[in-house]
Amino acid sequence: MHIYSKETIIKHHNPASLRSGFFIMKRIAIQGSIGSFHDIAAHQYFKGQQIQIICCSTFEQVFENIKRDPTVIGMVAIENTIAGSLLRNYELLRASGTTIVGEHKLHIRHSICCLPDDSWETLQEVHSHPVALMQCRGFLANHPQLKAVEHEDTAGAAEMIQRLDCRGWAAICHSDAAQLYGMKVLEDSIEDNKHNFTRFLVVSDTRKADFLRPLEKANKASLVFSLPHEEGSLSKVLTILSFYNINLTKIQSLPIIGHEWEYLFYVDVTYDNLTRYRQSIDAITPLTKELNIIGEYEIGQQTY
């Protein structure tokens, strides 16, 4: 098996993506390795299309790839139903100037795997991403002989164990990653909460956004703005959104560095009438400071 290093491109061929006799290739930058949840989410979102995966060690590198090459698309986790929001990714998204063109909600299932010759009796350590370890705390508590060791990626932990032939080590990752790296699955679905989903954002250079999502199908938007330091400023904005039948699905505040007690508000809204949505944006703009629409896209599917 050929093992790929970080920030390398892996080709996934699919004849179904032929169009007018030419291959239409999409290049997707993800944080993590082949077989990671970002990789799985990318293949589900772009199902039936030919894609290349660009593996990055960090989310910063994902956005750097888009900046270097505007044709690159990013797949970025933004929140988990158990672990909550990935606050750093909100800042990276805003600072990058990229646009959200889609979202995908992936059911997270964890497996514990090891080398084929290992077993429960020989295992001493278990490696995985800290969030994955946290989501399997109950399972790990029932196996106190296993030392939990943090790794930057779930699938990357399995790849490392296979590549270095680490006897006595296990990885927590998706069962697909275990199979990809020739690992043996000892137990599947070991996550504590079976209602475990991660929402991923599909982001692109603003100049390429219209090619990636039909705006007429958009029924969700992500906004970011700050507010005057005045009493009731946020409630006024929310009241106007309610008046126009705009549904608020998420609000996340982050402090503005260097401006004490001032905040940026990241807001997700859904709507079924584009005209009323546009009217609501026009109505709240005078009440906000630096309002920016960072994405208009279609509500993502939830996969199991």
Tab-separated table of C-alpha atoms in Angstrom:
chain	number	residue	atom	x	y	z
A	1	MET	CA	0.000	0.000	0.000
A	2	HIS	CA	1.314	3.430	-0.894
A	3	ILE	CA	1.083	5.829	2.038
A	4	TYR	CA	0.568	9.486	1.183
A	5	SER	CA	2.036	12.360	3.155
A	6	LYS	CA	0.159	15.480	4.241
A	7	GLU	CA	-0.710	18.100	1.595
A	8	THR	CA	-0.530	15.588	-1.227
A	9	ILE	CA	-3.224	15.084	-3.833
A	10	ILE	CA	-5.018	11.755	-4.158
A	11	LYS	CA	-7.046	11.129	-7.316
A	12	HIS	CA	-10.470	9.454	-7.162
A	13	HIS	CA	-11.657	8.525	-10.642
A	14	ASN	CA	-15.327	8.257	-11.426
A	15	PRO	CA	-16.545	7.922	-15.037
A	16	ALA	CA	-19.915	9.335	-13.968
A	17	SER	CA	-18.341	12.800	-13.880
A	18	LEU	CA	-17.750	12.889	-17.627
A	19	ARG	CA	-19.400	15.886	-19.228
A	20	SER	CA	-19.339	16.641	-22.951
A	21	GLY	CA	-16.434	14.234	-23.361
A	22	PHE	CA	-14.205	15.905	-20.764
A	23	PHE	CA	-13.405	15.079	-17.145
A	24	ILE	CA	-14.686	17.719	-14.746
A	25	MET	CA	-12.288	17.514	-11.829
A	26	LYS	CA	-12.971	19.176	-8.492
A	27	ARG	CA	-10.027	19.615	-6.122
A	28	ILE	CA	-11.114	19.477	-2.469
A	29	ALA	CA	-8.846	20.593	0.380
A	30	ILE	CA	-9.535	18.910	3.732
A	31	GLN	CA	-7.962	18.847	7.172
A	32	GLY	CA	-6.860	15.281	7.774
A	33	SER	CA	-5.903	12.147	5.917
A	34	ILE	CA	-7.576	9.980	3.333
A	35	GLY	CA	-10.261	8.056	5.196
A	36	SER	CA	-10.910	10.859	7.687
A	37	PHE	CA	-14.395	12.207	8.328
A	38	HIS	CA	-13.594	15.243	6.163
A	39	ASP	CA	-12.710	12.867	3.323
A	40	ILE	CA	-15.930	10.885	3.822
A	41	ALA	CA	-17.997	14.089	3.916
A	42	ALA	CA	-16.366	15.342	0.698
A	43	HIS	CA	-17.148	12.126	-1.172
A	44	GLN	CA	-20.732	12.101	0.061
A	45	TYR	CA	-21.324	15.754	-0.842
A	46	PHE	CA	-19.765	15.374	-4.305
A	47	LYS	CA	-21.165	11.888	-4.901
A	48	GLY	CA	-21.004	10.857	-8.546
A	49	GLN	CA	-18.377	13.467	-9.380
A	50	GLN	CA	-14.666	13.125	-9.984
A	51	ILE	CA	-12.670	14.739	-7.204
A	52	GLN	CA	-9.104	15.082	-5.966
A	53	ILE	CA	-8.484	15.274	-2.235
A	54	ILE	CA	-5.786	17.635	-0.970
A	55	CYS	CA	-4.786	16.512	2.514
A	56	CYS	CA	-3.768	19.312	4.897
A	57	SER	CA	-2.404	19.124	8.432
A	58	THR	CA	-4.347	22.173	9.619
A	59	PHE	CA	-7.445	24.181	8.735
A	60	GLU	CA	-5.146	27.137	8.064
A	61	GLN	CA	-3.576	25.131	5.236
A	62	VAL	CA	-7.019	24.442	3.764
A	63	PHE	CA	-7.655	28.164	3.331
A	64	GLU	CA	-4.074	28.739	2.135
A	65	ASN	CA	-4.704	26.237	-0.677
A	66	ILE	CA	-7.816	28.148	-1.753
A	67	LYS	CA	-5.876	31.427	-1.668
A	68	ARG	CA	-3.070	29.983	-3.811
A	69	ASP	CA	-5.444	28.355	-6.283
A	70	PRO	CA	-8.982	29.824	-6.584
A	71	THR	CA	-10.225	26.609	-8.217
A	72	VAL	CA	-9.670	24.653	-4.982
A	73	ILE	CA	-12.745	23.985	-2.835
A	74	GLY	CA	-12.562	23.592	0.947
A	75	MET	CA	-14.473	21.137	3.137
A	76	VAL	CA	-14.359	22.473	6.695
A	77	ALA	CA	-16.015	21.198	9.882
A	78	ILE	CA	-17.851	23.991	11.699
A	79	GLU	CA	-19.825	22.327	14.497
A	80	ASN	CA	-20.559	19.029	16.169
A	81	THR	CA	-23.761	18.117	17.999
A	82	ILE	CA	-21.723	17.003	21.029
A	83	ALA	CA	-18.469	18.995	21.001
A	84	GLY	CA	-20.074	22.254	19.844
A	85	SER	CA	-18.714	24.892	17.459
A	86	LEU	CA	-15.191	25.028	16.054
A	87	LEU	CA	-14.651	28.683	16.928
A	88	ARG	CA	-11.307	29.028	15.182
A	89	ASN	CA	-12.876	28.032	11.871
A	90	TYR	CA	-15.346	30.915	12.083
A	91	GLU	CA	-12.421	33.322	12.244
A	92	LEU	CA	-10.541	31.573	9.439
A	93	LEU	CA	-13.631	31.672	7.249
A	94	ARG	CA	-14.220	35.385	7.803
A	95	ALA	CA	-10.572	36.369	7.416
A	96	SER	CA	-10.108	34.324	4.249
A	97	GLY	CA	-12.828	36.137	2.316
A	98	THR	CA	-14.127	32.822	0.983
A	99	THR	CA	-17.808	32.073	0.447
A	100	ILE	CA	-19.912	29.198	1.762
A	101	VAL	CA	-21.474	27.373	-1.190
A	102	GLY	CA	-22.905	24.351	0.607
A	103	GLU	CA	-23.064	22.268	3.760
A	104	HIS	CA	-23.165	18.588	4.678
A	105	LYS	CA	-24.194	16.889	7.928
A	106	LEU	CA	-22.379	13.619	8.569
A	107	HIS	CA	-23.282	10.966	11.124
A	108	ILE	CA	-20.113	10.290	13.113
A	109	ARG	CA	-19.434	6.644	13.942
A	110	HIS	CA	-16.215	5.601	15.649
A	111	SER	CA	-14.493	2.227	15.552
A	112	ILE	CA	-11.484	0.937	17.432
A	113	CYS	CA	-8.989	-0.858	15.222
A	114	CYS	CA	-5.510	-2.355	15.441
A	115	LEU	CA	-2.959	-4.322	13.455
A	116	PRO	CA	-4.193	-7.754	12.313
A	117	ASP	CA	-1.915	-9.609	14.769
A	118	ASP	CA	-2.990	-7.547	17.796
A	119	SER	CA	-5.964	-8.197	20.078
A	120	TRP	CA	-7.570	-6.827	23.230
A	121	GLU	CA	-4.982	-8.736	25.259
A	122	THR	CA	-1.997	-7.053	23.552
A	123	LEU	CA	-3.258	-3.471	23.285
A	124	GLN	CA	-1.714	-0.811	25.523
A	125	GLU	CA	-2.480	2.525	23.847
A	126	VAL	CA	-5.246	4.055	21.747
A	127	HIS	CA	-4.544	7.019	19.443
A	128	SER	CA	-7.016	9.445	17.897
A	129	HIS	CA	-8.079	13.060	17.523
A	130	PRO	CA	-8.877	14.621	20.937
A	131	VAL	CA	-12.517	15.199	19.943
A	132	ALA	CA	-12.903	11.533	18.986
A	133	LEU	CA	-11.359	10.471	22.294
A	134	MET	CA	-13.779	12.756	24.115
A	135	GLN	CA	-16.739	11.303	22.236
A	136	CYS	CA	-15.714	7.791	23.304
A	137	ARG	CA	-15.007	8.507	26.986
A	138	GLY	CA	-17.537	5.979	28.222
A	139	PHE	CA	-16.046	3.233	26.069
A	140	LEU	CA	-12.497	4.102	27.157
A	141	ALA	CA	-13.553	4.130	30.817
A	142	ASN	CA	-14.491	0.473	30.388
A	143	HIS	CA	-10.986	-0.258	29.074
A	144	PRO	CA	-8.723	1.391	31.679
A	145	GLN	CA	-5.715	-0.588	30.444
A	146	LEU	CA	-5.632	1.588	27.307
A	147	LYS	CA	-3.662	4.822	27.525
A	148	ALA	CA	-5.401	7.517	25.448
A	149	VAL	CA	-2.952	9.440	23.230
A	150	GLU	CA	-4.001	12.466	21.146
A	151	HIS	CA	-3.299	12.570	17.414
A	152	GLU	CA	-4.045	15.316	14.891
A	153	ASP	CA	-6.374	13.099	12.860
A	154	THR	CA	-8.515	9.963	13.293
A	155	ALA	CA	-7.573	8.282	10.018
A	156	GLY	CA	-4.023	9.581	10.390
A	157	ALA	CA	-3.681	7.622	13.619
A	158	ALA	CA	-4.605	4.405	11.804
A	159	GLU	CA	-2.224	5.238	8.952
A	160	MET	CA	0.638	5.889	11.386
A	161	ILE	CA	0.116	2.619	13.249
A	162	GLN	CA	0.050	0.662	9.996
A	163	ARG	CA	3.047	2.475	8.492
A	164	LEU	CA	5.235	2.172	11.582
A	165	ASP	CA	3.954	-1.296	12.497
A	166	CYS	CA	3.143	-0.131	16.037
A	167	ARG	CA	2.309	-3.322	17.886
A	168	GLY	CA	0.097	-2.869	20.916
A	169	TRP	CA	-1.399	0.401	19.612
A	170	ALA	CA	-4.990	0.947	18.525
A	171	ALA	CA	-6.704	3.797	16.678
A	172	ILE	CA	-10.187	5.257	16.920
A	173	CYS	CA	-11.439	6.183	13.463
A	174	HIS	CA	-14.169	5.381	10.964
A	175	SER	CA	-14.347	1.725	9.931
A	176	ASP	CA	-13.717	2.772	6.301
A	177	ALA	CA	-10.354	4.215	7.347
A	178	ALA	CA	-9.500	1.006	9.189
A	179	GLN	CA	-10.195	-1.006	6.041
A	180	LEU	CA	-8.250	1.464	3.894
A	181	TYR	CA	-5.115	1.046	5.994
A	182	GLY	CA	-5.395	-2.712	6.484
A	183	MET	CA	-6.395	-2.514	10.131
A	184	LYS	CA	-8.618	-4.935	12.025
A	185	VAL	CA	-11.822	-3.524	13.542
A	186	LEU	CA	-12.251	-4.781	17.099
A	187	GLU	CA	-15.531	-2.999	17.754
A	188	ASP	CA	-17.709	-0.620	15.769
A	189	SER	CA	-19.986	2.228	16.925
A	190	ILE	CA	-18.094	2.856	20.169
A	191	GLU	CA	-19.157	6.526	20.436
A	192	ASP	CA	-21.034	7.355	23.644
A	193	ASN	CA	-23.847	9.217	21.923
A	194	LYS	CA	-25.334	7.642	18.812
A	195	HIS	CA	-26.869	11.006	17.774
A	196	ASN	CA	-23.462	12.378	16.863
A	197	PHE	CA	-23.325	14.591	13.768
A	198	THR	CA	-20.781	17.033	12.391
A	199	ARG	CA	-21.772	19.866	10.072
A	200	PHE	CA	-19.274	20.648	7.336
A	201	LEU	CA	-19.141	23.785	5.219
A	202	VAL	CA	-18.182	23.735	1.554
A	203	VAL	CA	-16.239	26.938	0.855
A	204	SER	CA	-14.742	28.464	-2.258
A	205	ASP	CA	-13.242	31.584	-3.720
A	206	THR	CA	-16.024	34.124	-4.244
A	207	ARG	CA	-15.285	34.260	-7.983
A	208	LYS	CA	-16.077	30.542	-8.323
A	209	ALA	CA	-19.140	30.431	-6.067
A	210	ASP	CA	-21.761	30.795	-8.802
A	211	PHE	CA	-20.366	27.741	-10.598
A	212	LEU	CA	-20.746	25.579	-7.479
A	213	ARG	CA	-24.263	26.373	-6.315
A	214	PRO	CA	-27.390	27.611	-8.110
A	215	LEU	CA	-28.369	30.749	-6.213
A	216	GLU	CA	-32.045	30.255	-7.052
A	217	LYS	CA	-32.017	27.081	-4.916
A	218	ALA	CA	-30.450	28.801	-1.898
A	219	ASN	CA	-32.600	28.712	1.237
A	220	LYS	CA	-29.969	29.312	3.902
A	221	ALA	CA	-27.528	32.132	4.565
A	222	SER	CA	-24.636	32.799	6.931
A	223	LEU	CA	-24.058	36.370	8.091
A	224	VAL	CA	-21.461	38.065	10.262
A	225	PHE	CA	-21.777	41.533	11.781
A	226	SER	CA	-21.013	43.625	14.800
A	227	LEU	CA	-23.432	45.901	16.633
A	228	PRO	CA	-23.355	49.357	18.198
A	229	HIS	CA	-22.714	49.224	21.940
A	230	GLU	CA	-26.324	50.186	22.651
A	231	GLU	CA	-29.049	48.614	24.724
A	232	GLY	CA	-31.311	46.301	22.744
A	233	SER	CA	-29.239	46.409	19.540
A	234	LEU	CA	-29.292	42.638	19.064
A	235	SER	CA	-32.968	42.237	19.909
A	236	LYS	CA	-33.848	44.837	17.245
A	237	VAL	CA	-32.076	42.799	14.590
A	238	LEU	CA	-33.744	39.574	15.684
A	239	THR	CA	-37.167	41.239	15.737
A	240	ILE	CA	-36.773	42.380	12.143
A	241	LEU	CA	-35.713	38.903	11.016
A	242	SER	CA	-38.776	37.469	12.728
A	243	PHE	CA	-41.025	40.042	11.044
A	244	TYR	CA	-39.826	38.875	7.625
A	245	ASN	CA	-40.342	35.185	8.574
A	246	ILE	CA	-36.623	34.514	8.552
A	247	ASN	CA	-35.773	31.542	10.766
A	248	LEU	CA	-32.699	31.939	12.966
A	249	THR	CA	-30.983	28.531	13.231
A	250	LYS	CA	-27.710	29.505	14.913
A	251	ILE	CA	-26.038	32.480	16.545
A	252	GLN	CA	-22.425	32.471	17.668
A	253	SER	CA	-20.633	35.438	19.215
A	254	LEU	CA	-16.873	35.915	19.279
A	255	PRO	CA	-14.945	38.784	20.865
A	256	ILE	CA	-13.310	41.354	18.599
A	257	ILE	CA	-9.632	41.272	19.513
A	258	GLY	CA	-8.437	44.715	20.627
A	259	HIS	CA	-11.954	46.015	21.234
A	260	GLU	CA	-12.979	45.243	24.795
A	261	TRP	CA	-16.558	43.998	25.211
A	262	GLU	CA	-17.303	44.202	21.506
A	263	TYR	CA	-18.352	41.111	19.583
A	264	LEU	CA	-18.823	39.682	16.116
A	265	PHE	CA	-22.068	37.778	15.653
A	266	TYR	CA	-22.110	34.828	13.269
A	267	VAL	CA	-25.720	34.081	12.360
A	268	ASP	CA	-27.278	31.325	10.258
A	269	VAL	CA	-30.771	31.883	8.885
A	270	THR	CA	-33.116	29.876	6.682
A	271	TYR	CA	-35.883	31.179	4.453
A	272	ASP	CA	-38.387	30.027	1.844
A	273	ASN	CA	-38.847	33.350	0.078
A	274	LEU	CA	-35.790	34.955	-1.512
A	275	THR	CA	-37.453	38.359	-1.851
A	276	ARG	CA	-38.374	38.563	1.850
A	277	TYR	CA	-34.868	37.397	2.780
A	278	ARG	CA	-33.345	40.197	0.681
A	279	GLN	CA	-35.736	42.692	2.248
A	280	SER	CA	-34.734	41.547	5.744
A	281	ILE	CA	-31.046	42.072	4.935
A	282	ASP	CA	-31.791	45.589	3.692
A	283	ALA	CA	-33.770	46.251	6.892
A	284	ILE	CA	-31.097	45.099	9.370
A	285	THR	CA	-28.091	46.581	7.557
A	286	PRO	CA	-28.534	50.122	9.035
A	287	LEU	CA	-28.703	48.594	12.534
A	288	THR	CA	-25.431	46.682	12.213
A	289	LYS	CA	-21.789	47.480	11.634
A	290	GLU	CA	-19.894	45.821	8.775
A	291	LEU	CA	-22.553	43.261	7.908
A	292	ASN	CA	-21.132	40.635	5.576
A	293	ILE	CA	-22.972	37.764	3.892
A	294	ILE	CA	-20.454	34.913	4.001
A	295	GLY	CA	-22.639	32.408	2.207
A	296	GLU	CA	-25.982	31.780	0.534
A	297	TYR	CA	-26.560	28.106	-0.147
A	298	GLU	CA	-28.930	25.151	0.050
A	299	ILE	CA	-29.655	23.480	3.397
A	300	GLY	CA	-27.424	20.418	3.617
A	301	GLN	CA	-28.557	16.823	3.763
A	302	GLN	CA	-28.046	14.688	6.849
A	303	THR	CA	-26.450	11.322	6.121
A	304	TYR	CA	-26.288	8.246	8.333
